[in-house]
PDB file of C-alpha atoms in Angstrom:
ATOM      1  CA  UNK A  28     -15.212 124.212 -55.739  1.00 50.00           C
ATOM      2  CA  UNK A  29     -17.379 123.300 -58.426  1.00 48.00           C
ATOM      3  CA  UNK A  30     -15.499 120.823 -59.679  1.00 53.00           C
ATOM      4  CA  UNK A  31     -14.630 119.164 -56.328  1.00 51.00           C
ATOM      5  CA  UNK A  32     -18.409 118.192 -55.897  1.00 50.00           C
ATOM      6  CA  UNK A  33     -18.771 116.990 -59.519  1.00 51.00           C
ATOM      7  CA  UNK A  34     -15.493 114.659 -58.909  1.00 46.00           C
ATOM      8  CA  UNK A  35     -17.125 113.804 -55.098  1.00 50.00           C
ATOM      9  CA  UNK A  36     -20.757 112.659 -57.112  1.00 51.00           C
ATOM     10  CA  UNK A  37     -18.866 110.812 -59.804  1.00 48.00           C
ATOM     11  CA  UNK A  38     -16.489 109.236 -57.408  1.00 52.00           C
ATOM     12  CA  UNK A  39     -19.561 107.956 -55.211  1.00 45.00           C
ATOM     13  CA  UNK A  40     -21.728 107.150 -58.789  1.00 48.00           C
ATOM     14  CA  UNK A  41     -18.636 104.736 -59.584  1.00 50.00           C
ATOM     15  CA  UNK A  42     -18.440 103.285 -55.852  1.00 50.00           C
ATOM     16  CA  UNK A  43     -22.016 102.380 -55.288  1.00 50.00           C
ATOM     17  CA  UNK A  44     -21.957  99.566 -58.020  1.00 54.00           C
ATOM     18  CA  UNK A  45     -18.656  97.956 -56.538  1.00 51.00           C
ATOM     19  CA  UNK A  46     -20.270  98.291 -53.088  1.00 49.00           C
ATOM     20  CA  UNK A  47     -23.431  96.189 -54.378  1.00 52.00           C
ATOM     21  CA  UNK A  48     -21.224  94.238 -55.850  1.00 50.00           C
ATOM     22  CA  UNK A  49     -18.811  93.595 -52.337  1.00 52.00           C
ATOM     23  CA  UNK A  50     -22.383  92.880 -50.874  1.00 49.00           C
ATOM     24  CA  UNK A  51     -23.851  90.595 -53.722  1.00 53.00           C
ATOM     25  CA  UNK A  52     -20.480  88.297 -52.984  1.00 52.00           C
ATOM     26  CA  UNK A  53     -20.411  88.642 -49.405  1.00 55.00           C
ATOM     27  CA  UNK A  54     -24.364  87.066 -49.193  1.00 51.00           C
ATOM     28  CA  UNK A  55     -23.137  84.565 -51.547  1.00 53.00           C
ATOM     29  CA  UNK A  56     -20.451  83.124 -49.820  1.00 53.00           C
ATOM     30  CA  UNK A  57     -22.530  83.495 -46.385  1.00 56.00           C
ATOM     31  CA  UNK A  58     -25.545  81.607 -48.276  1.00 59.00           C
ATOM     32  CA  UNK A  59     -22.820  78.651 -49.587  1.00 58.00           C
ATOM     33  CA  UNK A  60     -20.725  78.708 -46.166  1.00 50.00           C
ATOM     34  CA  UNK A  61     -24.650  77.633 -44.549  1.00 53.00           C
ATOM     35  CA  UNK A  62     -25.475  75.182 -47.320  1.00 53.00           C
ATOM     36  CA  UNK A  63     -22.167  73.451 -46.874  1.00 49.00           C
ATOM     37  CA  UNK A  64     -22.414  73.376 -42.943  1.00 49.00           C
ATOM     38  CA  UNK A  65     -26.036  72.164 -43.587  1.00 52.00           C
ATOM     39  CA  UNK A  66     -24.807  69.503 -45.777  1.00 66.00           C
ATOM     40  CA  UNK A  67     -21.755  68.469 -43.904  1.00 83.00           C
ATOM     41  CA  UNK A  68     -22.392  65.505 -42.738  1.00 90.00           C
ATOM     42  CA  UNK A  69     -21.664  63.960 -39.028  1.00 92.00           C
ATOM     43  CA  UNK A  70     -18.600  62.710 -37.843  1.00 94.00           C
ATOM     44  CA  UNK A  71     -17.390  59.158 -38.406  1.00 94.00           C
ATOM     45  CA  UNK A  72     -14.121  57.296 -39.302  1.00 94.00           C
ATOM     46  CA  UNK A  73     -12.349  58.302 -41.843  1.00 92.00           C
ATOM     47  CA  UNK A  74     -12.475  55.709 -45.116  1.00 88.00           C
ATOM     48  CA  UNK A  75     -10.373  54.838 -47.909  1.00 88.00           C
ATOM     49  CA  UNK A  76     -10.515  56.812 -50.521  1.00 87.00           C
ATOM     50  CA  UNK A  77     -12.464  54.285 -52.921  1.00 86.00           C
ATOM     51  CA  UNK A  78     -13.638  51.548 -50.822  1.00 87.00           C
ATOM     52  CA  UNK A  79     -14.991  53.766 -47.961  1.00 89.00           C
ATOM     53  CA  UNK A  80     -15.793  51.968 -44.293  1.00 91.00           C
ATOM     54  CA  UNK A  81     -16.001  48.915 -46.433  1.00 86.00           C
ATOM     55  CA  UNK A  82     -12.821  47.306 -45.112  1.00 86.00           C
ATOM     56  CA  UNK A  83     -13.639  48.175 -41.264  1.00 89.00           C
ATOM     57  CA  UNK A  84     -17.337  46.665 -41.417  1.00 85.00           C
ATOM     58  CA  UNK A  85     -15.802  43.115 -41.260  1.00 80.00           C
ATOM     59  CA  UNK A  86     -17.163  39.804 -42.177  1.00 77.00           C
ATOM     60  CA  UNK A  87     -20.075  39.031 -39.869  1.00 72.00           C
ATOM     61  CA  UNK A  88     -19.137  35.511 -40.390  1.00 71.00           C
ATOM     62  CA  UNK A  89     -16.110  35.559 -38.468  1.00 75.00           C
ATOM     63  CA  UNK A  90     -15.727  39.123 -37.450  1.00 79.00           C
ATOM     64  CA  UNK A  91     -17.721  40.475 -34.147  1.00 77.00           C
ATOM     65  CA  UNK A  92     -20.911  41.544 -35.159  1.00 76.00           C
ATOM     66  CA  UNK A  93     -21.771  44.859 -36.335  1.00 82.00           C
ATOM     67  CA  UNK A  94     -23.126  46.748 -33.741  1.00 83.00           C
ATOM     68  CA  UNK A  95     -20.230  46.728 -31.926  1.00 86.00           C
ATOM     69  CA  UNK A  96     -18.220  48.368 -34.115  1.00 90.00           C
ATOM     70  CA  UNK A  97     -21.136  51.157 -34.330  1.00 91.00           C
ATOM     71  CA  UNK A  98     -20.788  51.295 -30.710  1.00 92.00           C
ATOM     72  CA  UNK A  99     -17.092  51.581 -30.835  1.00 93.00           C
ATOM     73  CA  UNK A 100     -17.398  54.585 -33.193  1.00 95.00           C
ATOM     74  CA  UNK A 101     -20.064  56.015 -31.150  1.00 95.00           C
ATOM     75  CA  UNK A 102     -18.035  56.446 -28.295  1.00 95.00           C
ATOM     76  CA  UNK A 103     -15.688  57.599 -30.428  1.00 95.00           C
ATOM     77  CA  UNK A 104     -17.318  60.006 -32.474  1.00 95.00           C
ATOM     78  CA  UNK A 105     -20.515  61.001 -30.775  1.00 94.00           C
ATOM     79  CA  UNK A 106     -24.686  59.955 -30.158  1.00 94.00           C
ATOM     80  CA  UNK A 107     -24.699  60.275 -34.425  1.00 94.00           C
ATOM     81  CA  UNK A 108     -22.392  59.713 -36.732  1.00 94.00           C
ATOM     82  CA  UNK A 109     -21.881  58.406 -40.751  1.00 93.00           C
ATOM     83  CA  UNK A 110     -19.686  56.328 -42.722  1.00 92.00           C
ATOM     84  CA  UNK A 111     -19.854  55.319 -46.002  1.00 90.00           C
ATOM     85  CA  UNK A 112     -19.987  52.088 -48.367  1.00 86.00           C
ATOM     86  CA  UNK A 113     -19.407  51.838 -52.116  1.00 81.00           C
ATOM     87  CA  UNK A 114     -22.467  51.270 -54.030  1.00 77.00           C
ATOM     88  CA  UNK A 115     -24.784  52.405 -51.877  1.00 78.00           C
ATOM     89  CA  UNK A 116     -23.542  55.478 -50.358  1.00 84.00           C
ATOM     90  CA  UNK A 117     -23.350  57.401 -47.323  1.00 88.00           C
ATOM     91  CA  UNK A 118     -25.348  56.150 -43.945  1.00 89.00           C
ATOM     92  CA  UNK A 119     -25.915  57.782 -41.005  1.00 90.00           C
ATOM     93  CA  UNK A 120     -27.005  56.266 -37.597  1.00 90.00           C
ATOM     94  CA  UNK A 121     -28.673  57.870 -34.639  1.00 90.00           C
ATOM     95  CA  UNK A 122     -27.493  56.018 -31.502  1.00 91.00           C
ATOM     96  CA  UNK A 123     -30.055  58.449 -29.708  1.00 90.00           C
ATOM     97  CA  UNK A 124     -33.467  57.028 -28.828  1.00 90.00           C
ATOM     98  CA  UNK A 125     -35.127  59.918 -29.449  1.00 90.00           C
ATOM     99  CA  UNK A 126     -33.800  60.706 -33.055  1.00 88.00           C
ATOM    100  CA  UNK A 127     -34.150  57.014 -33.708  1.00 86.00           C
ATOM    101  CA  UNK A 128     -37.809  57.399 -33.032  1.00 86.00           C
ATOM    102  CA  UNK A 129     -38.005  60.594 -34.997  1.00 87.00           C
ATOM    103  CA  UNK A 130     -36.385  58.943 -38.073  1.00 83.00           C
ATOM    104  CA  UNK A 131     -38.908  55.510 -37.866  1.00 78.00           C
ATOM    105  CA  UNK A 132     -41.781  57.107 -36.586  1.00 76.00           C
ATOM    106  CA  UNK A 133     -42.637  60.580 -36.977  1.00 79.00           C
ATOM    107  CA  UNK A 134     -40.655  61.819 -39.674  1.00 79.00           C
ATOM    108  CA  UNK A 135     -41.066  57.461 -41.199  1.00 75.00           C
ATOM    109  CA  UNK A 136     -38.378  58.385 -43.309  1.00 81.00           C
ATOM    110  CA  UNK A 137     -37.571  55.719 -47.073  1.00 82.00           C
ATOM    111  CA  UNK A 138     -35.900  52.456 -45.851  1.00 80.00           C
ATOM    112  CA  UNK A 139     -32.305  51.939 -46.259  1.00 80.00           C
ATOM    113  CA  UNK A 140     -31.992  50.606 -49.987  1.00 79.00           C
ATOM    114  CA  UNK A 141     -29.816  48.122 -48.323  1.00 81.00           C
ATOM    115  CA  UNK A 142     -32.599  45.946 -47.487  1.00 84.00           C
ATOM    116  CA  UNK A 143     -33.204  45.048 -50.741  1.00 86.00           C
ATOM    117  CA  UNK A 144     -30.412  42.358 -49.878  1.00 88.00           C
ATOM    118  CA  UNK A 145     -32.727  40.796 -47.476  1.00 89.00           C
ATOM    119  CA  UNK A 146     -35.449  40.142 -49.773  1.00 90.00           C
ATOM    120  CA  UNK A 147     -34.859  36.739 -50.233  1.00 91.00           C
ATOM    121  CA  UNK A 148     -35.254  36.271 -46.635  1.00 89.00           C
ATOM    122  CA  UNK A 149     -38.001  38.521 -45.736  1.00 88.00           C
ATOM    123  CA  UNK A 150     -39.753  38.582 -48.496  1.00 87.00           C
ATOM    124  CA  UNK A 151     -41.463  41.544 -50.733  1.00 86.00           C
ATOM    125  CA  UNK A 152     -44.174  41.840 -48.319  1.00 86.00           C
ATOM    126  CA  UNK A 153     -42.573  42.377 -44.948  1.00 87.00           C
ATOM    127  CA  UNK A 154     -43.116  44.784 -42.741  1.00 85.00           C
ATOM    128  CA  UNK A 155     -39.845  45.926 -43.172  1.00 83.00           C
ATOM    129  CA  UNK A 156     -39.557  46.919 -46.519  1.00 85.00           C
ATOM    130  CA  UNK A 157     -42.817  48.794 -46.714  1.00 86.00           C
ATOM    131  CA  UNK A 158     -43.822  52.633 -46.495  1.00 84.00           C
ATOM    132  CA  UNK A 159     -45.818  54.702 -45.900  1.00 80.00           C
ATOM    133  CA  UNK A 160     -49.477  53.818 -45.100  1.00 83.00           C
ATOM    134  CA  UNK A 161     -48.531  50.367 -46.534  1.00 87.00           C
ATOM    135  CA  UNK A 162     -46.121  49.883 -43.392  1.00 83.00           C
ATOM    136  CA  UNK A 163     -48.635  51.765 -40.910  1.00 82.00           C
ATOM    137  CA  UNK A 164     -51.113  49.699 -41.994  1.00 87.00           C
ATOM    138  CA  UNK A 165     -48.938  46.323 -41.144  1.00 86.00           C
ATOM    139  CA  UNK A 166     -47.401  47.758 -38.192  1.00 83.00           C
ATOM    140  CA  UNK A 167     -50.636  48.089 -36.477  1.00 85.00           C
ATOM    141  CA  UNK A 168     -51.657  44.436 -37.911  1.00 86.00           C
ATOM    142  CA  UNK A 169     -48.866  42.962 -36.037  1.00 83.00           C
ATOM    143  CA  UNK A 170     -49.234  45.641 -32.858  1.00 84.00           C
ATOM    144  CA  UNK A 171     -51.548  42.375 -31.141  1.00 85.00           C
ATOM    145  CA  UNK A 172     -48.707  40.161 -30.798  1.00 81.00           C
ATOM    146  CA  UNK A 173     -46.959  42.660 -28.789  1.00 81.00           C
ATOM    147  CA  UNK A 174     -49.613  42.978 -26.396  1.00 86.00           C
ATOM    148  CA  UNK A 175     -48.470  42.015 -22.969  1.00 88.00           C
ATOM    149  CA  UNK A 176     -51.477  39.995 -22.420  1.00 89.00           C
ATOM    150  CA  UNK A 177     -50.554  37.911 -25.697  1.00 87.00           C
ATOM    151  CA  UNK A 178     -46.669  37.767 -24.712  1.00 86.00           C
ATOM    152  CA  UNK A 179     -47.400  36.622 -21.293  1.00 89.00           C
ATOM    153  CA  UNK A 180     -48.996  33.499 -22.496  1.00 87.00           C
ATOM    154  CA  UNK A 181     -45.802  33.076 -24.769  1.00 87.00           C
ATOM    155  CA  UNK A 182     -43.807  32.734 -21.275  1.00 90.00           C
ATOM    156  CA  UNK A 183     -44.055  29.047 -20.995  1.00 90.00           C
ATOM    157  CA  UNK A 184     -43.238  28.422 -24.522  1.00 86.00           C
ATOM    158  CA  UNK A 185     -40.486  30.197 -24.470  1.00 88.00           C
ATOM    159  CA  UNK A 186     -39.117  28.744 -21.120  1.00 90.00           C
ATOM    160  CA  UNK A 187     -39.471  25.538 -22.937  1.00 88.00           C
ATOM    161  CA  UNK A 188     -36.926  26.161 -25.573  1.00 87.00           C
ATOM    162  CA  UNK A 189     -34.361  27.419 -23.387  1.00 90.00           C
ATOM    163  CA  UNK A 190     -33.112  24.414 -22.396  1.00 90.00           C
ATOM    164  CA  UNK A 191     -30.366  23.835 -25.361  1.00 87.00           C
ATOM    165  CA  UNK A 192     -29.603  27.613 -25.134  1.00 89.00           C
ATOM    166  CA  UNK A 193     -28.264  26.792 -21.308  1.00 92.00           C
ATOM    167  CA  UNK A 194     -27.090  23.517 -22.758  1.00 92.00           C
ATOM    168  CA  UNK A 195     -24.777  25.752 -25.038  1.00 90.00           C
ATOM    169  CA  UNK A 196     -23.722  27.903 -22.607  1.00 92.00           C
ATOM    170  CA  UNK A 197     -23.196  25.060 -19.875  1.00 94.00           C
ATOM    171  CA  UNK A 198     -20.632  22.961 -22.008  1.00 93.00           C
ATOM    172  CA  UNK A 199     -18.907  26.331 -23.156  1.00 92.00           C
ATOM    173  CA  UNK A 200     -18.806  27.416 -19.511  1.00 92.00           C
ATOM    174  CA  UNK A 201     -17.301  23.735 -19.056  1.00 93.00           C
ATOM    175  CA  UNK A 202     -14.653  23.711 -21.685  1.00 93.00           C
ATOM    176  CA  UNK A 203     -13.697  27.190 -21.423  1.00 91.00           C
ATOM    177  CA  UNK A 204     -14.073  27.250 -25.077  1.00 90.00           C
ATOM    178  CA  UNK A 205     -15.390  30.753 -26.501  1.00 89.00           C
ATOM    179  CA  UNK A 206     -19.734  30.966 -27.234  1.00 87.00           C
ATOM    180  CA  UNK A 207     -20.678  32.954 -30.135  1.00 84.00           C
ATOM    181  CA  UNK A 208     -23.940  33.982 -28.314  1.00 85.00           C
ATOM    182  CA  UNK A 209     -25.635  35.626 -31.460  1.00 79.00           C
ATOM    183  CA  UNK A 210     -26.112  32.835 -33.317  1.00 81.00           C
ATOM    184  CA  UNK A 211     -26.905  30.598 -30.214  1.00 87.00           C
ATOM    185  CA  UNK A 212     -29.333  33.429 -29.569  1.00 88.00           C
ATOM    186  CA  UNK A 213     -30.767  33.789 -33.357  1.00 84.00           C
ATOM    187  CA  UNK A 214     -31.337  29.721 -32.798  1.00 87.00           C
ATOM    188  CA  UNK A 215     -33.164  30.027 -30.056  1.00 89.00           C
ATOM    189  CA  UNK A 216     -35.477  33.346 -31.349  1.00 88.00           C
ATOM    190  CA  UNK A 217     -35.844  31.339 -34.821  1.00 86.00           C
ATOM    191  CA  UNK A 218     -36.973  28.177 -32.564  1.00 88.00           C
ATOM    192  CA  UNK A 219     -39.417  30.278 -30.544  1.00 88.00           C
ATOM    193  CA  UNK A 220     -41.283  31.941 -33.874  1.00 84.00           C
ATOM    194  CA  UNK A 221     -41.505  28.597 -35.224  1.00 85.00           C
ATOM    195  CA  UNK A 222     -43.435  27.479 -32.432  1.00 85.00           C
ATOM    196  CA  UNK A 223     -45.599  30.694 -32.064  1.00 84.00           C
ATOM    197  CA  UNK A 224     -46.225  31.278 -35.459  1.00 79.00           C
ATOM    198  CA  UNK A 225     -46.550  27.914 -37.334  1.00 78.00           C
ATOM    199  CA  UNK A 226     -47.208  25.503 -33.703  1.00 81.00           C
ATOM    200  CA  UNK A 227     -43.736  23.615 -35.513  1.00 83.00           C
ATOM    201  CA  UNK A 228     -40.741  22.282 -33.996  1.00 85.00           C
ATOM    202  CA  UNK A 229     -37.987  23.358 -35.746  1.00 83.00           C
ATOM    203  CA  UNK A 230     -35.030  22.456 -33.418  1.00 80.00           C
ATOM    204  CA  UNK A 231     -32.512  20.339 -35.868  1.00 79.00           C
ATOM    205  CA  UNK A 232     -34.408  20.143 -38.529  1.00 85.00           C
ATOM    206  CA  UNK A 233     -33.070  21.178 -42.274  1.00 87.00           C
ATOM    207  CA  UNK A 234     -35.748  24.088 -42.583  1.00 86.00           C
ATOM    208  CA  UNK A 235     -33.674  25.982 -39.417  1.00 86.00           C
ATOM    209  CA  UNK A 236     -30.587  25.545 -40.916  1.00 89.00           C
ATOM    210  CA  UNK A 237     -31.664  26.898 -44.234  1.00 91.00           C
ATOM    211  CA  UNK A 238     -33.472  29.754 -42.577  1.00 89.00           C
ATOM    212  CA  UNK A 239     -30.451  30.678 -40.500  1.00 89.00           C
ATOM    213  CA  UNK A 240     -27.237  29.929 -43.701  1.00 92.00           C
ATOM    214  CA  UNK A 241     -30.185  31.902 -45.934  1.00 92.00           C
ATOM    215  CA  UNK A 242     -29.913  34.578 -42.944  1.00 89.00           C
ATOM    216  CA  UNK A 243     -26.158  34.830 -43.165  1.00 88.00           C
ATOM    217  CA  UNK A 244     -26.110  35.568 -46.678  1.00 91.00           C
ATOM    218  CA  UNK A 245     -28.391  38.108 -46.828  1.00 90.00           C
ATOM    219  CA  UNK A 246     -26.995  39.944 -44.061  1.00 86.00           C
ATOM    220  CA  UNK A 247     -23.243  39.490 -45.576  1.00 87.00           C
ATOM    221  CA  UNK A 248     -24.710  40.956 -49.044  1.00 87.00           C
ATOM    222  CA  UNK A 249     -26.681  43.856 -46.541  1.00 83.00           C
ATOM    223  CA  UNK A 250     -22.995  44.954 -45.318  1.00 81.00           C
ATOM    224  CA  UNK A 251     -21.279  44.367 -48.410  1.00 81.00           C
ATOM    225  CA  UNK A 252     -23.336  44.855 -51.344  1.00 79.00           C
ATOM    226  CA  UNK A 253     -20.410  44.419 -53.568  1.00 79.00           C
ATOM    227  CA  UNK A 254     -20.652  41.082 -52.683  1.00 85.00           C
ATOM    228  CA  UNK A 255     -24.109  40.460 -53.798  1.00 83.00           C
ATOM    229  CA  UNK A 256     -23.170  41.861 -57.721  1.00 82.00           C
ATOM    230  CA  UNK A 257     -19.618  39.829 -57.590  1.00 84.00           C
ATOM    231  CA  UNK A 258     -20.140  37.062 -55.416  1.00 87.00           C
ATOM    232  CA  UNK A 259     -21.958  34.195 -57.864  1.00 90.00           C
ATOM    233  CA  UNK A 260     -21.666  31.236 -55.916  1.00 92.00           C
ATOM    234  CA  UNK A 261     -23.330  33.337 -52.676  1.00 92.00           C
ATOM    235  CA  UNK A 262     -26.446  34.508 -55.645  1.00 92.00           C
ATOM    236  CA  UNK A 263     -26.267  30.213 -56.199  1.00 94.00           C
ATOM    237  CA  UNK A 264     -26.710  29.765 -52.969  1.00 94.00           C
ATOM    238  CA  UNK A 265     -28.803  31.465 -51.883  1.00 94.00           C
ATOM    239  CA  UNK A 266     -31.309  30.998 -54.636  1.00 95.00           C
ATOM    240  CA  UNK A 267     -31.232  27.505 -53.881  1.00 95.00           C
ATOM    241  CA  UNK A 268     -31.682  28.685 -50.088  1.00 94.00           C
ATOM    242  CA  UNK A 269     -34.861  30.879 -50.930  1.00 93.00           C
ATOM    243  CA  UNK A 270     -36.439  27.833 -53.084  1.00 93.00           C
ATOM    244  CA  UNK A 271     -36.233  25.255 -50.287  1.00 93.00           C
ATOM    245  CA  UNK A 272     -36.897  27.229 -47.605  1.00 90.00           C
ATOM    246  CA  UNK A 273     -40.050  28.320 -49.380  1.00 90.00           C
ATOM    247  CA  UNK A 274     -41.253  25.222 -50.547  1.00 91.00           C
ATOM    248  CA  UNK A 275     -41.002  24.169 -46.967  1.00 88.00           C
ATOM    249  CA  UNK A 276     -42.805  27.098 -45.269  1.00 87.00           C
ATOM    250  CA  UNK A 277     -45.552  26.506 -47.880  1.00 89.00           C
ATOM    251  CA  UNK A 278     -46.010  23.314 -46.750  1.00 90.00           C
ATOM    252  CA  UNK A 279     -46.127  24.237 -42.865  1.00 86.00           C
ATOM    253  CA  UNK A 280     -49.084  26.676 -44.239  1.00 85.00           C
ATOM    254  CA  UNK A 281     -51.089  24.383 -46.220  1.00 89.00           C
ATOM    255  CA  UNK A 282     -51.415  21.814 -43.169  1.00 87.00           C
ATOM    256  CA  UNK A 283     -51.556  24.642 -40.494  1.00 83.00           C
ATOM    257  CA  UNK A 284     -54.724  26.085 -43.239  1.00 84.00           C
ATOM    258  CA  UNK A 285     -55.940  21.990 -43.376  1.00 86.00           C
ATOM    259  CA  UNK A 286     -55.934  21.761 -39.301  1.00 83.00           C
ATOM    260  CA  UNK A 287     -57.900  24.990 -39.096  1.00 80.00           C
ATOM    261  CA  UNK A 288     -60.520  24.174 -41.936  1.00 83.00           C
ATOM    262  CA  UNK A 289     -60.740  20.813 -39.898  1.00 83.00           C
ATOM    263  CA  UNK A 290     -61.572  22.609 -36.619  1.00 79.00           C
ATOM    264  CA  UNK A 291     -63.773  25.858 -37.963  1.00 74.00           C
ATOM    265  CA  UNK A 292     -64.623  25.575 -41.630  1.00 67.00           C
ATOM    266  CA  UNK A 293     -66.388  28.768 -41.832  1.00 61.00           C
ATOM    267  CA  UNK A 294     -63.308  30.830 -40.283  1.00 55.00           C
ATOM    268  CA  UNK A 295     -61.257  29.310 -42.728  1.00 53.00           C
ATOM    269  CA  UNK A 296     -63.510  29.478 -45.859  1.00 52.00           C
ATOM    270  CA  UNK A 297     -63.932  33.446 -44.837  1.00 46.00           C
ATOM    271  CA  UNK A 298     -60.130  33.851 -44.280  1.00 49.00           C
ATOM    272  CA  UNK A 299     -59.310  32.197 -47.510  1.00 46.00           C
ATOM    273  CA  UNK A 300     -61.756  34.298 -49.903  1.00 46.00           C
TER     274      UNK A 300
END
C-alpha cells in the first residue's frame, strides 16, 4: 500500500513539469496564432511572386486610370484591401470614409513614401508631404480658400474657363471619337488655379504643358517607382521639366510681388520681411 502512494506522488512529481510544459506551448502557439491574424494583412489580388501588383497597376499613360482598378478590386475584395509593389512595399487602402478620415485625420498617420516621386512637382514644402504639426499648421493656412464664402466668388471664374472643356466634349460628342476626360479635366482644374492663384492665363501656353507632361511623370514614377531608379531619360526629363517650370512660376511671382508693392507698399514690405 505503501508503495502504491510513493509510485502515485512520483508519478504526479514527474507529470506536473510536462503539464507546465503542454501549457507553456499551448499559450505560445495561441499568443503567435493572434500575432499572425493581427498581422495578416487585408485581402487583395494576388501578385506575382517578385514583381507584386506591379504588372496590374498599368501605365496611366495609356491604361485607365488608377482608381478604377482600386474600385474594381474593391468590389471584389471588400471596403479595405492591400496589394503590393516592389520597392516600396505593401499598401493598403480604405475605400471607407470613415477609416479614410481616421487614417488622415485623427490617427494623421506618415505619408506614403511614394510621394517622394512627386517632389519635383509639388515641391518640398507642400502640404502634402508634411507631418505632423508642420501639416496642421498648413492645413489650417489653406482652410480660407475653402470657405464657401471665398469659393462662391470663384463661381464666375470658373464658369469662364469651361468653355473649351464643353468645346472638348462637344467635338468628341460630334465625332464619336472616345474623350479621355481626366486629362481634359486636369486642364481645366490646372487653368482654374492659374487664374485664382497667380490672376494668369495659362490656357495654351508652354508653362501648362510643362506643368501637366511634369505631372505625368511624377505620377508614372508614384505607381512605378522602379521606373524612377531605371528610367534615365524620364529623370532627364523631368529635370529639365522641374527647371523650366520653375523658372517660369518664379517669374509669375516676382511681377504678381511688383503689382502688389505697386498697389500697397507697406503690405508688401511687411509680407516680404
Amino acid at each position: 500500500m505503501q508503495s502504491d502512494m510513493q509510485y502515485m506522488i512520483v508519478s504526479a512529481l514527474l507529470a506536473l513539469p510536462l503539464a507546465l510544459l503542454a501549457v507553456l506551448v499551448a499559450c505560445a502557439a495561441l499568443r503567435r496564432a493572434r500575432r499572425s491574424a493581427a498581422a495578416r494583412p487585408p485581402p487583395g489580388p494576388p501578385g506575382h511572386w517578385l514583381l507584386g501588383n506591379l504588372l496590374d497597376l498599368g501605365d496611366p499613360t495609356v491604361d485607365p486610370h488608377l482608381d478604377l482598378k482600386l474600385m474594381q478590386w474593391v468590389k471584389e475584395y471588400g471596403p479595405v484591401i492591400s496589394f503590393t509593389v516592389p520597392v516600396v512595399g505593401r499598401f493598403v487602402v480604405a475605400a471607407d470614409p470613415a477609416l479614410a478620415r481616421a487614417a488622415v485625420l485623427t490617427k494623421n498617420f506618415p505619408k506614403s513614401p511614394t510621394y517622394g516621386a512627386l517632389l519635383p512637382f509639388i515641391g518640398r514644402s507642400s502640404m502634402l508631404v508634411a507631418e505632423g504639426e508642420e501639416w496642421r499648421s498648413k492645413r489650417r493656412a489653406f482652410n480660407p480658400g475653402f470657405d464657401p464664402h471665398f469659393l462662391k466668388s470663384c463661381v464666375a471664374l470658373m464658369c469662364a474657363r469651361t468653355p473649351p472643356l464643353l468645346a472638348a466634349c462637344e467635338a468628341a460628342a460630334a465625332t464619336g471619337a472616345p474623350l479621355p476626360m481626366h486629362d481634359a479635366a486636369t486642364e481645366f482644374t490646372a487653368d482654374v488655379i492659374a487664374r485664382v492663384g497667380f490672376g494668369e492665363d495659362w490656357a495654351g501656353t508652354p508653362m501648362r504643358a510643362d506643368m501637366l507632361a511634369l505631372q505625368s511623370e511624377c505620377v508614372r514614377n508614384q505607381i512605378n517607382p522602379l521606373r524612377a531608379l531605371l528610367h534615365l531619360p524620364a529623370r532627364l526629363k523631368i529635370w529639365v521639366l522641374q527647371r523650366r517650370l520653375d523658372a517660369a512660376i518664379a517669374r509669375v511671382v516676382r511681377a504678381r510681388a511688383a503689382e502688389l508693392q505697386r498697389e500697397s507698399p507697406a503690405v508688401v514690405a511687411v509680407a516680404t520681411t
